[in-house]
Amino acid sequence: MSFVTSEEMMRKADREGYAIGAFNVENMEMVMAVIRACEEAHAPAILQTTPSTVKYAGLDMYHANVACAAKKASVPIALHLDHGNSFELAMQALHVGYSSIMIDGSKLVLEENIALSKRVADACRACNIPVEAELGKVGGKEDDMSCDDPGYTDPDDAVRFVNETSVTSLAVAIGTAHGIYKGEPKLDVERLSQIRKVVSIPLVLHGASGVPDDAVRECIRRGISKVNFATELRIAFSDGIKEYLKGDPDVFDPKKYCAAGSERVTALVKEKLEVCGCVGKA
Ligand code: 13P
């Protein structure tokens, strides 16, 4: 089927009390592996690419790849620009055919974040494409983006932000971080509940790799409708390949070792879909 928008998926998830899994993909093998997992689990999903990923191969390449796989898939798939870092990149993704856009102005001061997010939301609304923005700063490092100075989302700011920007979903900072955690993350779930009480659009949890399953479930119970997983997928794909090469160092057919990486990704995504509660929701 052709792409659906992330808004359709998330609004249903929000109503029914589960979350959509959003999975970062880097290459054709990961695209196929994630979609295979979703089909086996009868789950809808969002596939997403960061600015450094699209720098690697181009928005048009990822769009063509995911669109082709989604067309053949038996479950709804959305293609999302993750952490769009400029108005220009957001517009390029919109133009190429992404069905969901994130603009990340979280490093800006509140007024500038509002202005940038509103500008993107206004442009995307004309094409019926939903926009996720971020308020507060999710810590850690993802690709070439890093944040050493995380800041939690303030519920009052969130109300103002949503009213003034008209974005369709909001990524909140409640203690998660991108990348690998040193210890167990301490999440401010009370803050999440406070935000949920005053903001009616779907809420997004970033930095879910390494967050214990029960903590992710608790966040969903308190109002998260989209959960982002990137680092764990990259590790799974790489570990599968490394292990295959160790067992057969003379292999020269990429299909063989990439299949080993893909199998790991499919198994991991199925686990994450289960945690999100979206198995059987397609
Ligand atoms: P992780 O790399 O921690 O899974 O974070 C993913 C993410 O939030 C992508 O935006």
PDB file of C-alpha atoms and ligand atoms in Angstrom:
ATOM      1  CA  MET A   1       0.000   0.000   0.000  1.00  0.00           C
ATOM      2  CA  SER A   2       1.133   3.594  -0.439  1.00  0.00           C
ATOM      3  CA  PHE A   3       2.378   5.622   2.532  1.00  0.00           C
ATOM      4  CA  VAL A   4      -0.029   6.647   5.237  1.00  0.00           C
ATOM      5  CA  THR A   5       0.717   9.671   7.376  1.00  0.00           C
ATOM      6  CA  SER A   6       2.081   9.296  10.887  1.00  0.00           C
ATOM      7  CA  GLU A   7      -0.805  11.444  12.174  1.00  0.00           C
ATOM      8  CA  GLU A   8      -3.425   8.872  11.183  1.00  0.00           C
ATOM      9  CA  MET A   9      -1.424   6.136  12.892  1.00  0.00           C
ATOM     10  CA  MET A  10      -0.680   8.096  16.041  1.00  0.00           C
ATOM     11  CA  ARG A  11      -4.195   9.396  16.588  1.00  0.00           C
ATOM     12  CA  LYS A  12      -5.513   5.810  16.486  1.00  0.00           C
ATOM     13  CA  ALA A  13      -2.726   4.675  18.823  1.00  0.00           C
ATOM     14  CA  ASP A  14      -3.509   7.557  21.181  1.00  0.00           C
ATOM     15  CA  ARG A  15      -7.210   6.639  21.271  1.00  0.00           C
ATOM     16  CA  GLU A  16      -6.539   2.952  21.813  1.00  0.00           C
ATOM     17  CA  GLY A  17      -3.672   3.252  24.321  1.00  0.00           C
ATOM     18  CA  TYR A  18      -0.705   1.841  22.439  1.00  0.00           C
ATOM     19  CA  ALA A  19       2.237   3.425  20.610  1.00  0.00           C
ATOM     20  CA  ILE A  20       3.597   3.304  17.082  1.00  0.00           C
ATOM     21  CA  GLY A  21       7.173   2.035  16.832  1.00  0.00           C
ATOM     22  CA  ALA A  22       9.375   4.401  14.827  1.00  0.00           C
ATOM     23  CA  PHE A  23      12.543   2.764  13.544  1.00  0.00           C
ATOM     24  CA  ASN A  24      15.602   4.481  12.078  1.00  0.00           C
ATOM     25  CA  VAL A  25      16.832   2.815   8.899  1.00  0.00           C
ATOM     26  CA  GLU A  26      20.180   3.281   7.178  1.00  0.00           C
ATOM     27  CA  ASN A  27      20.081   1.043   4.143  1.00  0.00           C
ATOM     28  CA  MET A  28      17.947  -1.249   2.002  1.00  0.00           C
ATOM     29  CA  GLU A  29      18.579  -4.246   4.240  1.00  0.00           C
ATOM     30  CA  MET A  30      17.325  -2.429   7.336  1.00  0.00           C
ATOM     31  CA  VAL A  31      14.252  -1.163   5.451  1.00  0.00           C
ATOM     32  CA  MET A  32      13.388  -4.704   4.385  1.00  0.00           C
ATOM     33  CA  ALA A  33      14.138  -6.120   7.836  1.00  0.00           C
ATOM     34  CA  VAL A  34      11.899  -3.615   9.652  1.00  0.00           C
ATOM     35  CA  ILE A  35       9.002  -4.069   7.234  1.00  0.00           C
ATOM     36  CA  ARG A  36       9.328  -7.865   7.443  1.00  0.00           C
ATOM     37  CA  ALA A  37       9.003  -7.625  11.242  1.00  0.00           C
ATOM     38  CA  CYS A  38       5.913  -5.385  10.928  1.00  0.00           C
ATOM     39  CA  GLU A  39       4.257  -7.760   8.504  1.00  0.00           C
ATOM     40  CA  GLU A  40       4.928 -10.749  10.730  1.00  0.00           C
ATOM     41  CA  ALA A  41       3.531  -8.813  13.705  1.00  0.00           C
ATOM     42  CA  HIS A  42       0.624  -7.279  11.729  1.00  0.00           C
ATOM     43  CA  ALA A  43       1.724  -3.891  13.045  1.00  0.00           C
ATOM     44  CA  PRO A  44       1.779  -0.430  11.449  1.00  0.00           C
ATOM     45  CA  ALA A  45       5.130   1.355  11.675  1.00  0.00           C
ATOM     46  CA  ILE A  46       7.082   4.500  10.940  1.00  0.00           C
ATOM     47  CA  LEU A  47      10.445   4.213   9.195  1.00  0.00           C
ATOM     48  CA  GLN A  48      12.616   7.267   9.681  1.00  0.00           C
ATOM     49  CA  THR A  49      15.879   8.808   8.549  1.00  0.00           C
ATOM     50  CA  THR A  50      18.045  11.434  10.282  1.00  0.00           C
ATOM     51  CA  PRO A  51      19.837  14.301   8.507  1.00  0.00           C
ATOM     52  CA  SER A  52      23.132  12.395   8.556  1.00  0.00           C
ATOM     53  CA  THR A  53      21.429   9.345   7.038  1.00  0.00           C
ATOM     54  CA  VAL A  54      19.940  11.400   4.207  1.00  0.00           C
ATOM     55  CA  LYS A  55      23.332  13.033   3.714  1.00  0.00           C
ATOM     56  CA  TYR A  56      24.756   9.534   3.174  1.00  0.00           C
ATOM     57  CA  ALA A  57      22.468   8.533   0.286  1.00  0.00           C
ATOM     58  CA  GLY A  58      19.931  11.305  -0.393  1.00  0.00           C
ATOM     59  CA  LEU A  59      16.277  11.828   0.517  1.00  0.00           C
ATOM     60  CA  ASP A  60      15.191  10.580  -2.892  1.00  0.00           C
ATOM     61  CA  MET A  61      17.092   7.313  -2.486  1.00  0.00           C
ATOM     62  CA  TYR A  62      15.511   6.543   0.913  1.00  0.00           C
ATOM     63  CA  HIS A  63      12.090   7.644  -0.315  1.00  0.00           C
ATOM     64  CA  ALA A  64      12.278   5.375  -3.366  1.00  0.00           C
ATOM     65  CA  ASN A  65      13.528   2.464  -1.273  1.00  0.00           C
ATOM     66  CA  VAL A  66      10.925   2.736   1.489  1.00  0.00           C
ATOM     67  CA  ALA A  67       8.085   3.571  -0.953  1.00  0.00           C
ATOM     68  CA  CYS A  68       8.847   0.459  -2.977  1.00  0.00           C
ATOM     69  CA  ALA A  69       8.932  -1.747   0.116  1.00  0.00           C
ATOM     70  CA  ALA A  70       5.816  -0.107   1.586  1.00  0.00           C
ATOM     71  CA  LYS A  71       3.881  -0.601  -1.646  1.00  0.00           C
ATOM     72  CA  LYS A  72       4.432  -4.343  -1.436  1.00  0.00           C
ATOM     73  CA  ALA A  73       3.790  -4.484   2.312  1.00  0.00           C
ATOM     74  CA  SER A  74       0.585  -5.766   3.864  1.00  0.00           C
ATOM     75  CA  VAL A  75       0.737  -3.233   6.728  1.00  0.00           C
ATOM     76  CA  PRO A  76       0.578   0.606   6.814  1.00  0.00           C
ATOM     77  CA  ILE A  77       3.977   2.316   6.653  1.00  0.00           C
ATOM     78  CA  ALA A  78       4.861   6.012   7.076  1.00  0.00           C
ATOM     79  CA  LEU A  79       8.180   7.588   6.093  1.00  0.00           C
ATOM     80  CA  HIS A  80       9.353  10.239   8.544  1.00  0.00           C
ATOM     81  CA  LEU A  81      12.163  12.795   8.519  1.00  0.00           C
ATOM     82  CA  ASP A  82      13.707  12.418  11.992  1.00  0.00           C
ATOM     83  CA  HIS A  83      15.287  15.513  13.601  1.00  0.00           C
ATOM     84  CA  GLY A  84      14.957  17.706  10.511  1.00  0.00           C
ATOM     85  CA  ASN A  85      17.458  20.454  11.306  1.00  0.00           C
ATOM     86  CA  SER A  86      16.421  23.213   8.900  1.00  0.00           C
ATOM     87  CA  PHE A  87      13.365  24.592   7.123  1.00  0.00           C
ATOM     88  CA  GLU A  88      15.082  23.748   3.818  1.00  0.00           C
ATOM     89  CA  LEU A  89      15.625  20.062   4.655  1.00  0.00           C
ATOM     90  CA  ALA A  90      12.029  19.763   5.875  1.00  0.00           C
ATOM     91  CA  MET A  91      10.767  21.229   2.587  1.00  0.00           C
ATOM     92  CA  GLN A  92      13.010  18.915   0.553  1.00  0.00           C
ATOM     93  CA  ALA A  93      11.608  15.887   2.398  1.00  0.00           C
ATOM     94  CA  LEU A  94       8.063  17.180   1.845  1.00  0.00           C
ATOM     95  CA  HIS A  95       8.782  17.676  -1.843  1.00  0.00           C
ATOM     96  CA  VAL A  96      10.311  14.213  -2.280  1.00  0.00           C
ATOM     97  CA  GLY A  97       7.242  12.570  -0.701  1.00  0.00           C
ATOM     98  CA  TYR A  98       7.978  11.856   2.966  1.00  0.00           C
ATOM     99  CA  SER A  99       4.636  11.330   4.721  1.00  0.00           C
ATOM    100  CA  SER A 100       5.748  12.788   8.046  1.00  0.00           C
ATOM    101  CA  ILE A 101       8.229  15.507   9.005  1.00  0.00           C
ATOM    102  CA  MET A 102      10.050  16.403  12.185  1.00  0.00           C
ATOM    103  CA  ILE A 103      11.519  19.843  12.662  1.00  0.00           C
ATOM    104  CA  ASP A 104      13.881  19.926  15.607  1.00  0.00           C
ATOM    105  CA  GLY A 105      14.367  23.439  16.914  1.00  0.00           C
ATOM    106  CA  SER A 106      15.011  22.245  20.456  1.00  0.00           C
ATOM    107  CA  LYS A 107      18.456  23.810  20.583  1.00  0.00           C
ATOM    108  CA  LEU A 108      16.949  27.256  19.904  1.00  0.00           C
ATOM    109  CA  VAL A 109      15.422  29.538  22.518  1.00  0.00           C
ATOM    110  CA  LEU A 110      11.672  29.021  22.931  1.00  0.00           C
ATOM    111  CA  GLU A 111      10.561  31.901  20.675  1.00  0.00           C
ATOM    112  CA  GLU A 112      12.876  30.818  17.853  1.00  0.00           C
ATOM    113  CA  ASN A 113      11.830  27.169  18.215  1.00  0.00           C
ATOM    114  CA  ILE A 114       8.183  28.294  17.998  1.00  0.00           C
ATOM    115  CA  ALA A 115       8.854  30.414  14.896  1.00  0.00           C
ATOM    116  CA  LEU A 116      10.746  27.653  13.050  1.00  0.00           C
ATOM    117  CA  SER A 117       8.291  24.881  13.999  1.00  0.00           C
ATOM    118  CA  LYS A 118       5.305  27.040  12.996  1.00  0.00           C
ATOM    119  CA  ARG A 119       6.879  27.862   9.652  1.00  0.00           C
ATOM    120  CA  VAL A 120       7.364  24.169   8.864  1.00  0.00           C
ATOM    121  CA  ALA A 121       3.926  23.176  10.226  1.00  0.00           C
ATOM    122  CA  ASP A 122       2.210  25.874   8.097  1.00  0.00           C
ATOM    123  CA  ALA A 123       3.955  24.715   4.924  1.00  0.00           C
ATOM    124  CA  CYS A 124       3.302  21.025   5.570  1.00  0.00           C
ATOM    125  CA  ARG A 125      -0.354  21.580   6.471  1.00  0.00           C
ATOM    126  CA  ALA A 126      -0.946  22.817   2.934  1.00  0.00           C
ATOM    127  CA  CYS A 127       0.020  19.307   1.778  1.00  0.00           C
ATOM    128  CA  ASN A 128      -1.724  17.453   4.642  1.00  0.00           C
ATOM    129  CA  ILE A 129       1.588  16.275   6.027  1.00  0.00           C
ATOM    130  CA  PRO A 130       1.947  16.096   9.821  1.00  0.00           C
ATOM    131  CA  VAL A 131       4.791  17.756  11.698  1.00  0.00           C
ATOM    132  CA  GLU A 132       6.508  16.636  14.891  1.00  0.00           C
ATOM    133  CA  ALA A 133       8.518  19.200  16.852  1.00  0.00           C
ATOM    134  CA  GLU A 134      10.661  18.939  19.978  1.00  0.00           C
ATOM    135  CA  LEU A 135      10.449  20.989  23.134  1.00  0.00           C
ATOM    136  CA  GLY A 136      13.034  20.580  25.877  1.00  0.00           C
ATOM    137  CA  LYS A 137      16.286  18.909  24.925  1.00  0.00           C
ATOM    138  CA  VAL A 138      16.741  15.133  24.647  1.00  0.00           C
ATOM    139  CA  GLY A 139      20.343  14.466  25.710  1.00  0.00           C
ATOM    140  CA  GLY A 140      23.007  12.187  24.277  1.00  0.00           C
ATOM    141  CA  LYS A 141      24.401  11.723  20.819  1.00  0.00           C
ATOM    142  CA  GLU A 142      22.810  10.488  17.623  1.00  0.00           C
ATOM    143  CA  ASP A 143      24.823  10.419  14.399  1.00  0.00           C
ATOM    144  CA  ASP A 144      26.486  13.820  14.257  1.00  0.00           C
ATOM    145  CA  MET A 145      23.917  15.511  16.501  1.00  0.00           C
ATOM    146  CA  SER A 146      24.774  15.755  20.168  1.00  0.00           C
ATOM    147  CA  CYS A 147      23.343  17.455  23.232  1.00  0.00           C
ATOM    148  CA  ASP A 148      25.471  17.733  26.391  1.00  0.00           C
ATOM    149  CA  ASP A 149      23.009  20.007  28.108  1.00  0.00           C
ATOM    150  CA  PRO A 150      19.631  18.225  28.236  1.00  0.00           C
ATOM    151  CA  GLY A 151      16.604  20.136  29.544  1.00  0.00           C
ATOM    152  CA  TYR A 152      13.220  18.727  30.544  1.00  0.00           C
ATOM    153  CA  THR A 153      10.018  19.862  28.820  1.00  0.00           C
ATOM    154  CA  ASP A 154       8.054  22.387  30.834  1.00  0.00           C
ATOM    155  CA  PRO A 155       4.279  21.652  30.695  1.00  0.00           C
ATOM    156  CA  ASP A 156       3.307  25.343  30.521  1.00  0.00           C
ATOM    157  CA  ASP A 157       5.752  25.960  27.681  1.00  0.00           C
ATOM    158  CA  ALA A 158       4.323  22.893  25.954  1.00  0.00           C
ATOM    159  CA  VAL A 159       0.813  24.397  25.960  1.00  0.00           C
ATOM    160  CA  ARG A 160       2.091  27.660  24.499  1.00  0.00           C
ATOM    161  CA  PHE A 161       4.267  25.821  21.977  1.00  0.00           C
ATOM    162  CA  VAL A 162       1.445  23.643  20.651  1.00  0.00           C
ATOM    163  CA  ASN A 163      -1.031  26.544  20.498  1.00  0.00           C
ATOM    164  CA  GLU A 164       1.339  28.841  18.669  1.00  0.00           C
ATOM    165  CA  THR A 165       2.874  26.333  16.225  1.00  0.00           C
ATOM    166  CA  SER A 166      -0.063  24.011  15.390  1.00  0.00           C
ATOM    167  CA  VAL A 167       2.375  21.085  15.104  1.00  0.00           C
ATOM    168  CA  THR A 168       0.619  17.715  15.090  1.00  0.00           C
ATOM    169  CA  SER A 169       2.837  15.835  17.569  1.00  0.00           C
ATOM    170  CA  LEU A 170       5.379  16.776  20.211  1.00  0.00           C
ATOM    171  CA  ALA A 171       8.629  15.101  21.260  1.00  0.00           C
ATOM    172  CA  VAL A 172       9.119  15.596  24.976  1.00  0.00           C
ATOM    173  CA  ALA A 173      12.279  15.530  27.083  1.00  0.00           C
ATOM    174  CA  ILE A 174      11.688  13.531  30.272  1.00  0.00           C
ATOM    175  CA  GLY A 175      15.108  12.007  30.883  1.00  0.00           C
ATOM    176  CA  THR A 176      15.745   9.799  27.867  1.00  0.00           C
ATOM    177  CA  ALA A 177      18.854  10.326  25.716  1.00  0.00           C
ATOM    178  CA  HIS A 178      19.959   9.271  22.263  1.00  0.00           C
ATOM    179  CA  GLY A 179      22.630   6.590  22.026  1.00  0.00           C
ATOM    180  CA  ILE A 180      23.923   4.214  24.686  1.00  0.00           C
ATOM    181  CA  TYR A 181      23.108   4.869  28.354  1.00  0.00           C
ATOM    182  CA  LYS A 182      25.875   4.599  30.946  1.00  0.00           C
ATOM    183  CA  GLY A 183      23.479   3.542  33.727  1.00  0.00           C
ATOM    184  CA  GLU A 184      19.728   2.925  33.852  1.00  0.00           C
ATOM    185  CA  PRO A 185      17.921   6.092  32.677  1.00  0.00           C
ATOM    186  CA  LYS A 186      15.765   7.829  35.286  1.00  0.00           C
ATOM    187  CA  LEU A 187      12.594   9.027  33.619  1.00  0.00           C
ATOM    188  CA  ASP A 188      10.410  11.803  34.982  1.00  0.00           C
ATOM    189  CA  VAL A 189       7.115  10.063  34.248  1.00  0.00           C
ATOM    190  CA  GLU A 190       5.174  12.460  36.485  1.00  0.00           C
ATOM    191  CA  ARG A 191       6.236  15.277  34.172  1.00  0.00           C
ATOM    192  CA  LEU A 192       4.985  13.221  31.230  1.00  0.00           C
ATOM    193  CA  SER A 193       1.572  12.858  32.896  1.00  0.00           C
ATOM    194  CA  GLN A 194       1.471  16.614  33.562  1.00  0.00           C
ATOM    195  CA  ILE A 195       2.227  17.348  29.904  1.00  0.00           C
ATOM    196  CA  ARG A 196      -0.385  14.818  28.782  1.00  0.00           C
ATOM    197  CA  LYS A 197      -3.020  16.547  30.930  1.00  0.00           C
ATOM    198  CA  VAL A 198      -2.540  19.897  29.207  1.00  0.00           C
ATOM    199  CA  VAL A 199      -1.517  18.932  25.650  1.00  0.00           C
ATOM    200  CA  SER A 200      -3.937  17.024  23.440  1.00  0.00           C
ATOM    201  CA  ILE A 201      -1.733  16.206  20.421  1.00  0.00           C
ATOM    202  CA  PRO A 202       0.168  12.859  20.354  1.00  0.00           C
ATOM    203  CA  LEU A 203       3.437  12.789  22.342  1.00  0.00           C
ATOM    204  CA  VAL A 204       6.691  11.195  21.178  1.00  0.00           C
ATOM    205  CA  LEU A 205       9.450   9.464  23.164  1.00  0.00           C
ATOM    206  CA  HIS A 206      12.948   9.772  21.705  1.00  0.00           C
ATOM    207  CA  GLY A 207      16.029   7.849  22.799  1.00  0.00           C
ATOM    208  CA  ALA A 208      14.283   4.560  23.566  1.00  0.00           C
ATOM    209  CA  SER A 209      17.281   2.287  22.899  1.00  0.00           C
ATOM    210  CA  GLY A 210      18.410   0.926  26.242  1.00  0.00           C
ATOM    211  CA  VAL A 211      15.307   2.073  28.117  1.00  0.00           C
ATOM    212  CA  PRO A 212      13.907  -0.967  29.991  1.00  0.00           C
ATOM    213  CA  ASP A 213      10.736  -2.387  28.408  1.00  0.00           C
ATOM    214  CA  ASP A 214       8.661  -1.716  31.522  1.00  0.00           C
ATOM    215  CA  ALA A 215       9.699   1.941  31.519  1.00  0.00           C
ATOM    216  CA  VAL A 216       8.692   2.280  27.854  1.00  0.00           C
ATOM    217  CA  ARG A 217       5.321   0.647  28.666  1.00  0.00           C
ATOM    218  CA  GLU A 218       4.827   3.051  31.563  1.00  0.00           C
ATOM    219  CA  CYS A 219       5.478   6.012  29.251  1.00  0.00           C
ATOM    220  CA  ILE A 220       2.905   4.661  26.785  1.00  0.00           C
ATOM    221  CA  ARG A 221       0.408   4.236  29.626  1.00  0.00           C
ATOM    222  CA  ARG A 222       0.999   7.878  30.525  1.00  0.00           C
ATOM    223  CA  GLY A 223       0.390   9.155  27.005  1.00  0.00           C
ATOM    224  CA  ILE A 224       3.270   8.441  24.594  1.00  0.00           C
ATOM    225  CA  SER A 225       1.996   7.508  21.085  1.00  0.00           C
ATOM    226  CA  LYS A 226       5.276   7.105  19.157  1.00  0.00           C
ATOM    227  CA  VAL A 227       8.500   5.538  20.399  1.00  0.00           C
ATOM    228  CA  ASN A 228      11.787   6.072  18.518  1.00  0.00           C
ATOM    229  CA  PHE A 229      14.415   3.313  18.293  1.00  0.00           C
ATOM    230  CA  ALA A 230      17.697   3.825  16.437  1.00  0.00           C
ATOM    231  CA  THR A 231      20.887   2.782  18.244  1.00  0.00           C
ATOM    232  CA  GLU A 232      19.728  -0.737  19.115  1.00  0.00           C
ATOM    233  CA  LEU A 233      18.846  -1.396  15.449  1.00  0.00           C
ATOM    234  CA  ARG A 234      22.270  -0.202  14.282  1.00  0.00           C
ATOM    235  CA  ILE A 235      23.941  -2.430  16.867  1.00  0.00           C
ATOM    236  CA  ALA A 236      21.799  -5.442  15.918  1.00  0.00           C
ATOM    237  CA  PHE A 237      22.573  -5.055  12.214  1.00  0.00           C
ATOM    238  CA  SER A 238      26.306  -4.588  12.813  1.00  0.00           C
ATOM    239  CA  ASP A 239      26.561  -7.429  15.345  1.00  0.00           C
ATOM    240  CA  GLY A 240      24.847  -9.852  12.976  1.00  0.00           C
ATOM    241  CA  ILE A 241      27.339  -9.001  10.247  1.00  0.00           C
ATOM    242  CA  LYS A 242      30.366  -9.114  12.558  1.00  0.00           C
ATOM    243  CA  GLU A 243      29.385 -12.526  13.847  1.00  0.00           C
ATOM    244  CA  TYR A 244      28.824 -13.887  10.342  1.00  0.00           C
ATOM    245  CA  LEU A 245      32.222 -12.597   9.185  1.00  0.00           C
ATOM    246  CA  LYS A 246      33.901 -14.148  12.213  1.00  0.00           C
ATOM    247  CA  GLY A 247      32.423 -17.544  11.348  1.00  0.00           C
ATOM    248  CA  ASP A 248      33.198 -17.233   7.637  1.00  0.00           C
ATOM    249  CA  PRO A 249      36.027 -14.709   7.126  1.00  0.00           C
ATOM    250  CA  ASP A 250      36.418 -15.660   3.447  1.00  0.00           C
ATOM    251  CA  VAL A 251      32.826 -14.761   2.487  1.00  0.00           C
ATOM    252  CA  PHE A 252      32.630 -12.159  -0.259  1.00  0.00           C
ATOM    253  CA  ASP A 253      28.908 -12.127  -1.051  1.00  0.00           C
ATOM    254  CA  PRO A 254      27.320  -9.132   0.751  1.00  0.00           C
ATOM    255  CA  LYS A 255      23.910 -10.809   0.490  1.00  0.00           C
ATOM    256  CA  LYS A 256      25.115 -13.475   2.908  1.00  0.00           C
ATOM    257  CA  TYR A 257      26.444 -11.322   5.722  1.00  0.00           C
ATOM    258  CA  CYS A 258      23.796  -8.622   5.252  1.00  0.00           C
ATOM    259  CA  ALA A 259      21.108 -11.295   5.661  1.00  0.00           C
ATOM    260  CA  ALA A 260      22.663 -12.139   9.034  1.00  0.00           C
ATOM    261  CA  GLY A 261      22.416  -8.466  10.067  1.00  0.00           C
ATOM    262  CA  SER A 262      18.853  -8.211   8.771  1.00  0.00           C
ATOM    263  CA  GLU A 263      17.686 -11.247  10.742  1.00  0.00           C
ATOM    264  CA  ARG A 264      18.886  -9.592  13.953  1.00  0.00           C
ATOM    265  CA  VAL A 265      17.033  -6.381  13.065  1.00  0.00           C
ATOM    266  CA  THR A 266      13.785  -8.242  12.304  1.00  0.00           C
ATOM    267  CA  ALA A 267      13.935 -10.109  15.621  1.00  0.00           C
ATOM    268  CA  LEU A 268      14.660  -6.907  17.564  1.00  0.00           C
ATOM    269  CA  VAL A 269      11.897  -4.897  15.858  1.00  0.00           C
ATOM    270  CA  LYS A 270       9.379  -7.638  16.657  1.00  0.00           C
ATOM    271  CA  GLU A 271      10.324  -7.345  20.337  1.00  0.00           C
ATOM    272  CA  LYS A 272       9.943  -3.560  20.220  1.00  0.00           C
ATOM    273  CA  LEU A 273       6.541  -3.785  18.499  1.00  0.00           C
ATOM    274  CA  GLU A 274       5.429  -6.033  21.324  1.00  0.00           C
ATOM    275  CA  VAL A 275       6.637  -3.471  23.901  1.00  0.00           C
ATOM    276  CA  CYS A 276       4.777  -0.697  22.037  1.00  0.00           C
ATOM    277  CA  GLY A 277       1.579  -2.760  22.174  1.00  0.00           C
ATOM    278  CA  CYS A 278       0.959  -2.382  18.447  1.00  0.00           C
ATOM    279  CA  VAL A 279       1.108  -6.057  17.458  1.00  0.00           C
ATOM    280  CA  GLY A 280      -2.069  -6.923  15.540  1.00  0.00           C
ATOM    281  CA  LYS A 281      -3.059  -3.240  15.133  1.00  0.00           C
ATOM    282  CA  ALA A 282      -2.505  -3.097  11.359  1.00  0.00           C
TER     283      ALA A 282
HETATM  284  P1  13P B   1      18.025   5.860  20.233  1.00  0.00           P
HETATM  285  O1  13P B   1      19.172   5.882  19.299  1.00  0.00           O
HETATM  286  O2  13P B   1      18.421   6.076  21.650  1.00  0.00           O
HETATM  287  O3  13P B   1      17.170   4.660  20.056  1.00  0.00           O
HETATM  288  O4  13P B   1      17.119   7.125  19.881  1.00  0.00           O
HETATM  289  C1  13P B   1      16.368   7.101  18.705  1.00  0.00           C
HETATM  290  C2  13P B   1      15.712   8.380  18.444  1.00  0.00           C
HETATM  291  O5  13P B   1      15.191   9.022  19.324  1.00  0.00           O
HETATM  292  C3  13P B   1      15.662   8.835  17.053  1.00  0.00           C
HETATM  293  O6  13P B   1      15.138  10.100  16.936  1.00  0.00           O
END
